[in-house]
Short mmCIF file of C-alpha atoms in Angstrom, two decimals:
data_model
loop_
_atom_site.label_atom_id
_atom_site.label_comp_id
_atom_site.label_asym_id
_atom_site.label_seq_id
_atom_site.Cartn_x
_atom_site.Cartn_y
_atom_site.Cartn_z
CA MET X 1364 0.00 0.00 0.00
CA MET X 1365 1.37 3.41 -0.97
CA GLN X 1366 1.85 6.00 1.75
CA ARG X 1367 -1.09 8.32 2.24
CA LYS X 1368 -1.15 11.97 3.21
CA ARG X 1369 -4.03 14.03 4.53
CA VAL X 1370 -5.04 16.69 2.04
CA GLY X 1371 -7.62 19.41 2.62
CA TRP X 1372 -10.37 19.44 5.22
CA TRP X 1373 -11.55 17.18 8.04
CA PHE X 1374 -11.79 13.52 7.28
CA PHE X 1375 -10.78 12.66 3.74
CA THR X 1376 -7.25 11.31 3.43
CA LYS X 1377 -5.70 11.17 0.03
CA ALA X 1378 -2.55 9.85 -1.56
CA LYS X 1379 0.51 11.80 -2.53
CA LEU X 1380 2.43 9.80 -5.08
CA SER X 1381 6.01 10.19 -6.19
CA LEU X 1382 6.20 10.16 -9.96
CA ASN X 1383 9.57 9.34 -11.49
CA LYS X 1384 11.18 12.61 -12.46
CA TYR X 1385 12.36 11.08 -15.71
CA ARG X 1386 8.85 10.12 -16.77
CA ASN X 1387 7.77 11.56 -20.09
CA PHE X 1388 4.55 13.54 -19.69
CA SER X 1389 2.91 14.38 -22.97
CA SER X 1390 0.92 17.61 -23.02
CA GLN X 1391 -0.98 16.56 -26.14
CA HIS X 1392 -4.75 16.95 -25.74
CA VAL X 1393 -6.64 13.77 -26.57
CA ILE X 1394 -10.29 12.77 -26.61
CA LEU X 1395 -10.80 9.25 -25.35
CA ASP X 1396 -14.51 8.92 -25.99
CA ASN X 1397 -15.58 5.36 -26.67
CA PRO X 1398 -18.82 5.27 -28.70
CA ASN X 1399 -19.96 2.36 -26.55
CA HIS X 1400 -19.71 4.59 -23.49
CA SER X 1401 -21.13 7.86 -24.82
CA GLN X 1402 -22.72 8.62 -21.44
CA VAL X 1403 -19.19 8.97 -20.03
CA LEU X 1404 -16.75 10.98 -22.10
CA VAL X 1405 -13.07 11.39 -21.38
CA GLU X 1406 -10.68 14.20 -22.15
CA GLY X 1407 -7.08 14.48 -21.10
CA ASN X 1408 -3.44 15.12 -21.68
CA GLY X 1409 -0.41 13.08 -20.75
CA CYS X 1410 -0.68 13.81 -17.02
CA SER X 1411 -4.40 14.05 -16.26
CA ARG X 1412 -7.78 12.73 -17.28
CA MET X 1413 -11.21 14.35 -17.15
CA ALA X 1414 -14.29 12.12 -16.87
CA ILE X 1415 -17.40 13.87 -18.19
CA LEU X 1416 -20.85 12.68 -17.11
CA ASN X 1417 -22.83 12.99 -20.32
CA ARG X 1418 -26.57 12.56 -19.85
CA PRO X 1419 -27.54 16.24 -19.84
CA SER X 1420 -31.18 15.59 -20.71
CA ALA X 1421 -31.45 13.48 -17.53
CA LEU X 1422 -29.33 15.90 -15.46
CA ASN X 1423 -26.53 13.31 -15.70
CA ALA X 1424 -28.46 10.85 -13.52
CA LEU X 1425 -26.17 7.88 -12.94
CA ASN X 1426 -27.03 4.42 -14.20
CA THR X 1427 -25.25 1.09 -13.91
CA ASN X 1428 -23.47 1.39 -17.24
CA MET X 1429 -22.09 4.84 -16.41
CA LEU X 1430 -20.85 3.73 -13.00
CA ALA X 1431 -19.26 0.55 -14.35
CA THR X 1432 -17.56 2.57 -17.07
CA LEU X 1433 -16.26 5.10 -14.57
CA HIS X 1434 -14.96 2.33 -12.34
CA LYS X 1435 -13.10 0.76 -15.26
CA PHE X 1436 -11.56 4.08 -16.34
CA TYR X 1437 -10.55 5.07 -12.82
CA ARG X 1438 -8.85 1.78 -12.09
CA SER X 1439 -6.86 1.98 -15.31
CA TRP X 1440 -5.86 5.60 -14.61
CA GLU X 1441 -4.79 4.74 -11.09
CA ASP X 1442 -2.57 1.98 -12.45
CA ASN X 1443 -1.11 4.20 -15.18
CA PRO X 1444 2.15 5.72 -13.84
CA ASP X 1445 2.00 8.54 -16.39
CA ILE X 1446 -1.29 9.93 -15.07
CA GLY X 1447 -0.85 12.22 -12.09
CA PHE X 1448 -4.41 13.20 -11.22
CA VAL X 1449 -8.03 12.77 -12.31
CA MET X 1450 -10.95 15.18 -12.68
CA MET X 1451 -14.71 14.83 -13.11
CA LYS X 1452 -17.43 17.18 -14.34
CA GLY X 1453 -20.93 17.04 -15.77
CA SER X 1454 -22.26 18.24 -19.09
CA GLY X 1455 -25.14 20.71 -19.22
CA ARG X 1456 -26.66 22.32 -16.14
CA ALA X 1457 -25.89 19.54 -13.68
CA PHE X 1458 -22.89 17.76 -12.25
CA ALA X 1459 -25.15 14.81 -11.43
CA ALA X 1460 -28.66 14.88 -9.99
CA GLY X 1461 -28.21 11.46 -8.37
CA GLY X 1462 -28.98 7.91 -9.37
CA ASP X 1463 -31.51 7.14 -12.09
CA ILE X 1464 -34.41 6.53 -9.69
CA VAL X 1465 -36.99 6.39 -12.48
CA ALA X 1466 -35.16 3.43 -14.03
CA LEU X 1467 -34.99 1.79 -10.60
CA TYR X 1468 -38.71 2.40 -10.09
CA HIS X 1469 -39.55 0.59 -13.32
CA LEU X 1470 -37.14 -2.27 -12.55
CA ILE X 1471 -38.76 -2.80 -9.15
CA ASN X 1472 -42.25 -2.78 -10.66
CA LYS X 1473 -41.10 -5.39 -13.18
CA GLY X 1474 -39.69 -7.52 -10.36
CA ASN X 1475 -36.13 -7.23 -11.64
CA MET X 1476 -34.49 -6.92 -8.24
CA GLU X 1477 -31.15 -8.30 -9.42
CA ALA X 1478 -30.68 -5.34 -11.76
CA CYS X 1479 -31.50 -2.96 -8.90
CA LYS X 1480 -28.99 -4.62 -6.62
CA GLU X 1481 -26.38 -4.52 -9.37
CA PHE X 1482 -26.88 -0.77 -9.68
CA PHE X 1483 -26.32 -0.15 -5.98
CA ARG X 1484 -23.36 -2.55 -5.76
CA THR X 1485 -21.75 -0.80 -8.72
CA ALA X 1486 -22.49 2.66 -7.33
CA TYR X 1487 -21.25 2.06 -3.81
CA SER X 1488 -18.15 0.24 -5.04
CA PHE X 1489 -17.21 3.18 -7.26
CA MET X 1490 -17.81 5.62 -4.40
CA TYR X 1491 -15.44 3.58 -2.25
CA LEU X 1492 -12.89 3.75 -5.05
CA ILE X 1493 -13.21 7.55 -5.11
CA GLY X 1494 -12.84 7.69 -1.33
CA THR X 1495 -9.67 5.59 -1.36
CA TYR X 1496 -8.20 6.79 -4.63
CA LEU X 1497 -4.41 6.87 -4.70
CA LYS X 1498 -4.21 9.95 -6.91
CA PRO X 1499 -5.58 13.45 -6.38
CA HIS X 1500 -9.16 13.85 -7.57
CA VAL X 1501 -10.89 17.09 -8.58
CA ALA X 1502 -14.67 17.27 -8.95
CA LEU X 1503 -16.05 20.40 -10.64
CA LEU X 1504 -19.51 20.72 -9.09
CA ASN X 1505 -21.02 23.21 -11.49
CA GLY X 1506 -24.78 22.81 -11.24
CA ILE X 1507 -27.07 20.28 -9.56
CA THR X 1508 -25.15 17.93 -7.26
CA MET X 1509 -27.49 15.64 -5.37
CA GLY X 1510 -27.58 12.13 -3.94
CA GLY X 1511 -25.35 9.89 -6.01
CA GLY X 1512 -23.78 12.95 -7.63
CA ALA X 1513 -22.47 13.92 -4.22
CA GLY X 1514 -21.45 10.32 -3.61
CA VAL X 1515 -19.07 10.24 -6.58
CA SER X 1516 -17.48 13.58 -5.69
CA ILE X 1517 -17.45 14.45 -1.99
CA PRO X 1518 -15.29 11.48 -0.90
CA GLY X 1519 -12.58 12.73 -3.30
CA THR X 1520 -9.69 15.10 -2.63
CA PHE X 1521 -11.00 18.39 -4.05
CA ARG X 1522 -14.57 19.58 -4.68
CA ALA X 1523 -14.88 22.91 -6.46
CA ALA X 1524 -18.30 24.54 -6.12
CA THR X 1525 -19.59 27.51 -8.11
CA ASP X 1526 -22.38 30.07 -8.10
CA LYS X 1527 -24.49 27.51 -9.99
CA THR X 1528 -23.99 24.63 -7.57
CA ILE X 1529 -27.08 23.21 -5.88
CA PHE X 1530 -26.46 20.47 -3.32
CA ALA X 1531 -29.04 18.33 -1.52
CA THR X 1532 -29.71 14.87 -0.14
CA PRO X 1533 -33.49 14.77 -0.69
CA GLU X 1534 -34.01 11.01 -0.24
CA VAL X 1535 -36.47 11.20 2.68
CA HIS X 1536 -38.91 12.92 0.30
CA ILE X 1537 -38.98 9.85 -1.96
CA GLY X 1538 -39.33 7.37 0.89
CA PHE X 1539 -35.65 6.44 0.89
CA HIS X 1540 -32.65 7.22 3.08
CA PRO X 1541 -29.56 9.40 2.45
CA ASP X 1542 -27.18 6.88 0.88
CA ALA X 1543 -24.21 7.01 -1.51
CA ALA X 1544 -21.88 7.65 1.45
CA ALA X 1545 -24.12 10.44 2.78
CA SER X 1546 -24.25 8.90 6.25
CA PHE X 1547 -20.46 9.26 6.27
CA TYR X 1548 -19.93 12.81 5.04
CA LEU X 1549 -23.10 14.37 6.49
CA SER X 1550 -22.33 12.98 9.92
CA HIS X 1551 -18.96 14.77 9.90
CA LEU X 1552 -20.37 18.22 9.23
CA PRO X 1553 -20.24 20.86 11.98
CA GLY X 1554 -22.75 20.49 14.79
CA HIS X 1555 -26.02 18.89 13.71
CA LEU X 1556 -26.04 20.31 10.20
CA GLY X 1557 -25.85 16.75 8.86
CA GLU X 1558 -29.06 15.77 10.62
CA TYR X 1559 -30.78 18.88 9.30
CA LEU X 1560 -29.76 18.19 5.69
CA ALA X 1561 -30.66 14.51 5.94
CA LEU X 1562 -34.09 15.04 7.49
CA THR X 1563 -35.22 18.05 5.50
CA GLY X 1564 -33.55 17.45 2.13
CA GLU X 1565 -32.94 21.20 1.99
CA LYS X 1566 -30.55 22.65 -0.57
CA LEU X 1567 -27.19 24.32 -0.07
CA ASN X 1568 -25.59 26.62 -2.59
CA GLY X 1569 -21.93 26.66 -3.53
CA VAL X 1570 -21.01 29.31 -0.97
CA GLU X 1571 -22.64 27.27 1.80
CA MET X 1572 -20.94 24.09 0.60
CA VAL X 1573 -17.45 25.56 0.86
CA THR X 1574 -18.28 27.27 4.16
CA CYS X 1575 -19.34 24.04 5.87
CA GLY X 1576 -16.65 21.92 4.20
CA LEU X 1577 -18.64 19.87 1.71
CA ALA X 1578 -16.67 21.68 -1.00
CA THR X 1579 -12.99 22.57 -0.73
CA HIS X 1580 -12.99 25.51 -3.16
CA TYR X 1581 -15.35 28.05 -4.70
CA SER X 1582 -15.19 30.08 -7.88
CA LEU X 1583 -17.60 31.76 -10.24
CA SER X 1584 -18.77 29.46 -13.01
CA ALA X 1585 -17.49 31.94 -15.58
CA ARG X 1586 -13.98 31.07 -14.43
CA LEU X 1587 -14.35 27.33 -14.96
CA PRO X 1588 -13.03 27.22 -18.54
CA LEU X 1589 -9.88 28.98 -17.36
CA ILE X 1590 -9.57 26.70 -14.32
CA GLU X 1591 -9.94 23.62 -16.51
CA GLU X 1592 -7.37 24.99 -18.92
CA GLN X 1593 -4.85 25.66 -16.16
CA LEU X 1594 -5.43 22.29 -14.50
CA GLY X 1595 -4.99 20.62 -17.87
CA LYS X 1596 -1.55 22.18 -18.20
CA LEU X 1597 -0.29 20.79 -14.90
CA VAL X 1598 2.31 18.05 -14.98
CA THR X 1599 2.06 16.84 -11.41
CA ASP X 1600 0.72 14.30 -8.97
CA ASP X 1601 1.21 16.67 -6.03
CA PRO X 1602 -2.09 17.65 -4.34
CA SER X 1603 -0.56 20.92 -3.12
CA VAL X 1604 0.17 22.02 -6.69
CA ILE X 1605 -3.41 21.25 -7.75
CA GLU X 1606 -4.76 22.98 -4.65
CA ALA X 1607 -2.67 26.08 -5.41
CA THR X 1608 -4.22 26.31 -8.87
CA LEU X 1609 -7.75 25.99 -7.49
CA GLU X 1610 -7.02 28.63 -4.86
CA HIS X 1611 -5.43 31.01 -7.37
CA TYR X 1612 -8.65 31.16 -9.40
CA GLY X 1613 -10.98 30.89 -6.42
CA ASP X 1614 -13.20 33.53 -4.87
CA LEU X 1615 -13.44 34.45 -1.20
CA VAL X 1616 -17.09 34.26 -0.18
CA HIS X 1617 -19.31 34.29 2.88
CA PRO X 1618 -22.90 33.01 3.27
CA ASP X 1619 -25.53 35.73 3.25
CA SER X 1620 -27.90 36.55 6.09
CA SER X 1621 -30.61 34.18 4.83
CA SER X 1622 -28.31 31.13 4.90
CA VAL X 1623 -29.02 28.21 7.21
CA LEU X 1624 -25.39 28.58 8.30
CA GLN X 1625 -26.42 31.84 9.98
CA ARG X 1626 -28.88 29.81 12.07
CA ILE X 1627 -26.55 27.15 13.39
CA GLU X 1628 -27.39 27.93 17.02
CA ILE X 1629 -31.12 27.27 16.68
CA LEU X 1630 -30.46 24.41 14.24
CA ASP X 1631 -28.22 22.65 16.75
CA LYS X 1632 -30.73 23.29 19.53
CA CYS X 1633 -33.52 21.62 17.55
CA PHE X 1634 -31.67 18.82 15.74
CA CYS X 1635 -29.56 17.59 18.66
CA HIS X 1636 -32.41 15.52 20.10
CA ASP X 1637 -32.43 11.74 20.20
CA THR X 1638 -35.67 11.15 18.31
CA VAL X 1639 -37.43 12.59 15.28
CA GLU X 1640 -40.47 13.33 17.43
CA GLU X 1641 -38.36 15.48 19.75
CA ILE X 1642 -36.80 17.27 16.78
CA VAL X 1643 -40.23 18.04 15.33
CA ASP X 1644 -41.48 19.25 18.73
CA ALA X 1645 -38.45 21.51 19.08
CA MET X 1646 -39.03 22.98 15.62
CA GLU X 1647 -42.73 23.50 16.38
CA ASN X 1648 -41.84 25.37 19.55
CA ALA X 1649 -39.26 27.48 17.73
CA ALA X 1650 -41.68 28.28 14.91
CA SER X 1651 -44.44 29.19 17.39
CA GLU X 1652 -42.18 31.40 19.50
CA THR X 1653 -40.30 33.20 16.76
CA LYS X 1654 -42.67 33.13 13.76
CA ASP X 1655 -39.41 32.86 11.84
CA ALA X 1656 -39.84 31.91 8.16
CA TRP X 1657 -36.89 29.50 8.27
CA CYS X 1658 -38.31 27.64 11.29
CA ILE X 1659 -41.72 27.36 9.64
CA ALA X 1660 -40.23 26.15 6.33
CA THR X 1661 -38.04 23.60 8.13
CA LEU X 1662 -41.02 22.27 10.06
CA ASN X 1663 -43.02 21.91 6.84
CA ARG X 1664 -40.17 20.01 5.19
CA LEU X 1665 -40.08 17.57 8.08
CA LYS X 1666 -43.82 17.00 7.86
CA GLU X 1667 -43.66 16.37 4.09
CA ALA X 1668 -41.07 13.59 4.37
CA ALA X 1669 -41.82 9.89 4.76
CA PRO X 1670 -42.11 9.23 8.52
CA LEU X 1671 -40.27 5.90 8.33
CA SER X 1672 -37.50 7.47 6.25
CA LEU X 1673 -37.04 10.21 8.84
CA LYS X 1674 -36.43 7.73 11.63
CA VAL X 1675 -34.17 5.54 9.51
CA ALA X 1676 -32.21 8.55 8.27
CA LEU X 1677 -31.64 9.97 11.75
CA ARG X 1678 -30.27 6.68 13.04
CA SER X 1679 -28.11 6.30 9.93
CA ILE X 1680 -26.46 9.70 10.42
CA ARG X 1681 -25.90 9.05 14.11
CA GLU X 1682 -24.28 5.67 13.41
CA GLY X 1683 -22.23 7.09 10.56
CA ARG X 1684 -20.56 9.53 12.94
CA PHE X 1685 -18.63 6.61 14.43
CA GLN X 1686 -18.00 4.53 11.31
CA THR X 1687 -15.48 4.45 8.50
CA LEU X 1688 -16.43 5.02 4.87
CA ASP X 1689 -16.59 1.31 4.08
CA GLN X 1690 -18.71 0.59 7.17
CA CYS X 1691 -21.15 3.32 6.15
CA LEU X 1692 -21.43 2.01 2.59
CA LEU X 1693 -21.93 -1.57 3.80
CA ARG X 1694 -24.68 -0.48 6.18
CA GLU X 1695 -26.29 1.74 3.54
CA TYR X 1696 -26.35 -1.22 1.13
CA ARG X 1697 -28.22 -3.33 3.67
CA MET X 1698 -30.65 -0.47 4.30
CA THR X 1699 -31.12 0.02 0.57
CA LEU X 1700 -32.06 -3.62 0.00
CA GLN X 1701 -34.70 -3.31 2.70
CA ALA X 1702 -36.06 -0.19 1.01
CA ILE X 1703 -36.24 -1.57 -2.54
CA HIS X 1704 -37.69 -4.95 -1.54
CA GLY X 1705 -40.62 -3.10 0.03
CA GLN X 1706 -41.38 -5.74 2.66
CA ILE X 1707 -41.30 -3.22 5.50
CA SER X 1708 -42.80 -0.39 3.47
CA GLY X 1709 -43.40 0.48 -0.17
CA ASP X 1710 -42.47 4.12 0.46
CA PHE X 1711 -39.61 4.20 -2.05
CA CYS X 1712 -41.73 3.35 -5.08
CA GLU X 1713 -44.56 5.52 -3.80
CA GLY X 1714 -42.23 8.46 -3.30
CA VAL X 1715 -40.70 8.17 -6.77
CA ARG X 1716 -44.15 7.78 -8.29
CA ALA X 1717 -45.52 10.86 -6.55
CA ARG X 1718 -42.57 13.19 -7.05
CA VAL X 1719 -40.91 12.07 -10.27
CA VAL X 1720 -43.17 9.78 -12.33
CA ASP X 1721 -46.78 10.97 -11.91
CA LYS X 1722 -45.73 14.24 -10.25
CA ASP X 1723 -48.91 14.59 -8.23
CA PHE X 1724 -46.74 15.42 -5.18
CA ALA X 1725 -49.18 13.61 -2.94
CA PRO X 1726 -47.38 10.49 -1.70
CA LYS X 1727 -49.32 8.14 0.53
CA TRP X 1728 -46.69 7.15 3.07
CA ASP X 1729 -46.89 3.83 4.90
CA PRO X 1730 -46.81 4.25 7.86
CA PRO X 1731 -48.51 7.64 7.47
CA THR X 1732 -47.32 9.20 10.76
CA LEU X 1733 -44.30 9.10 13.03
CA GLN X 1734 -46.40 7.60 15.79
CA LYS X 1735 -47.16 4.56 13.64
CA VAL X 1736 -43.50 3.87 12.84
CA SER X 1737 -42.51 1.09 15.22
CA GLN X 1738 -39.02 0.55 16.58
CA ASP X 1739 -39.04 -2.89 14.97
CA MET X 1740 -39.57 -1.34 11.52
CA VAL X 1741 -36.54 0.88 11.99
CA ASP X 1742 -34.42 -1.90 13.46
CA GLN X 1743 -35.02 -4.13 10.43
CA TYR X 1744 -33.19 -1.65 8.20
CA PHE X 1745 -30.04 -2.14 10.23
CA LEU X 1746 -30.01 -5.92 10.50
CA PRO X 1747 -27.44 -8.05 8.67
CA LEU X 1748 -28.66 -9.57 5.42
CA SER X 1749 -29.85 -13.16 5.35
CA GLU X 1750 -27.34 -15.90 4.59
CA SER X 1751 -28.77 -16.25 1.07
CA GLU X 1752 -28.26 -12.53 0.32
CA PRO X 1753 -24.64 -11.54 -0.38
CA ASP X 1754 -23.34 -8.43 1.37
CA LEU X 1755 -21.66 -5.58 -0.43
CA GLU X 1756 -18.04 -6.58 -1.00
CA LEU X 1757 -15.48 -3.79 -0.81
CA PRO X 1758 -11.71 -4.28 -1.20
CA THR X 1759 -10.89 -3.11 2.31
CA LYS X 1760 -7.82 -5.36 2.58
CA SER X 1761 -6.16 -3.78 -0.42
CA ARG X 1762 -7.64 -0.27 -0.08
CA GLU X 1763 -7.44 1.39 3.32
CA ALA X 1764 -10.69 2.50 4.94
CA PHE X 1765 -10.53 6.02 6.37
CA LEU X 1766 -11.73 7.23 9.72
#
């Protein structure tokens, strides 16, 4: 195992490799697009590669083929001694809006559970690869970055947000749970911001992302072509050199007065409680006392979410605070199988139907209230899989899991 070095903020450790000084880096620009993988394009020069998520009409929603292709490319680039670092961006107005939940919805309704499980195995395995990658990784988060889009970027070394970035983990509003490593990175955010984001699905902009640490850098989107050009000229595997380039073209910003980050004190006071019921009660009291628009909006978001998902999500974030990336992904995989099989509740399909397929925005949650969500229902999400159901297999022996 190559020696690792901590780069950037809080918990993500990344590799600093020593490239042979006599290595011949070509600066020639090449396009490596394979027509069989047109949903993932590749650009690069002799020292770097840029993976481009290319489903703009679907906001670059990730499917199994895209994730498998990315995994194949990334492994080959990691093994290539002439490539110093790797980048990722999305085409169009999104980085990636998440996984292709509409495709999953139709697969579940057709009874094709194996294809659903293959998607999640492929997704979580690639996210673990990003989180343990031995070369610096730069994700350019220009546009919508949600769910799985965050999962393929936030575990990496550098995440550059812009004035067009929109981040969220909105899974509780489709009867699911924040997955794709969300229970890992949300749980490490300051105070109880992770619980707030997980339970409300509220959005953060690029300024808020870099302020709380979800992003490492911020720049105006108009600067991105120049940033890409300058990164493309680098002949390095040194994270500090890449970081210096990102900082040189970055912008110093602060969240405005309407930001949730200006309400951390009341957020922590309400979201520190042990149960969802106590959190809702605290928000109701705050909304009643202050008549504050943010408190009222937060309370409404909590009441719109699937009650079972709220309880599952809260426990997931709390457990993630004491687990490594691989432990979080393994647990999330078990939780995901419970959600898609629908034996405890059919909330996932109902949520996707109501918000994405039929768009009537009137999901009929089961159970319909927090009071009807039993402890046993929640506990089942966290149980080991049956002996006949294989667990998620991650290469933890060959790729170090980070604290």
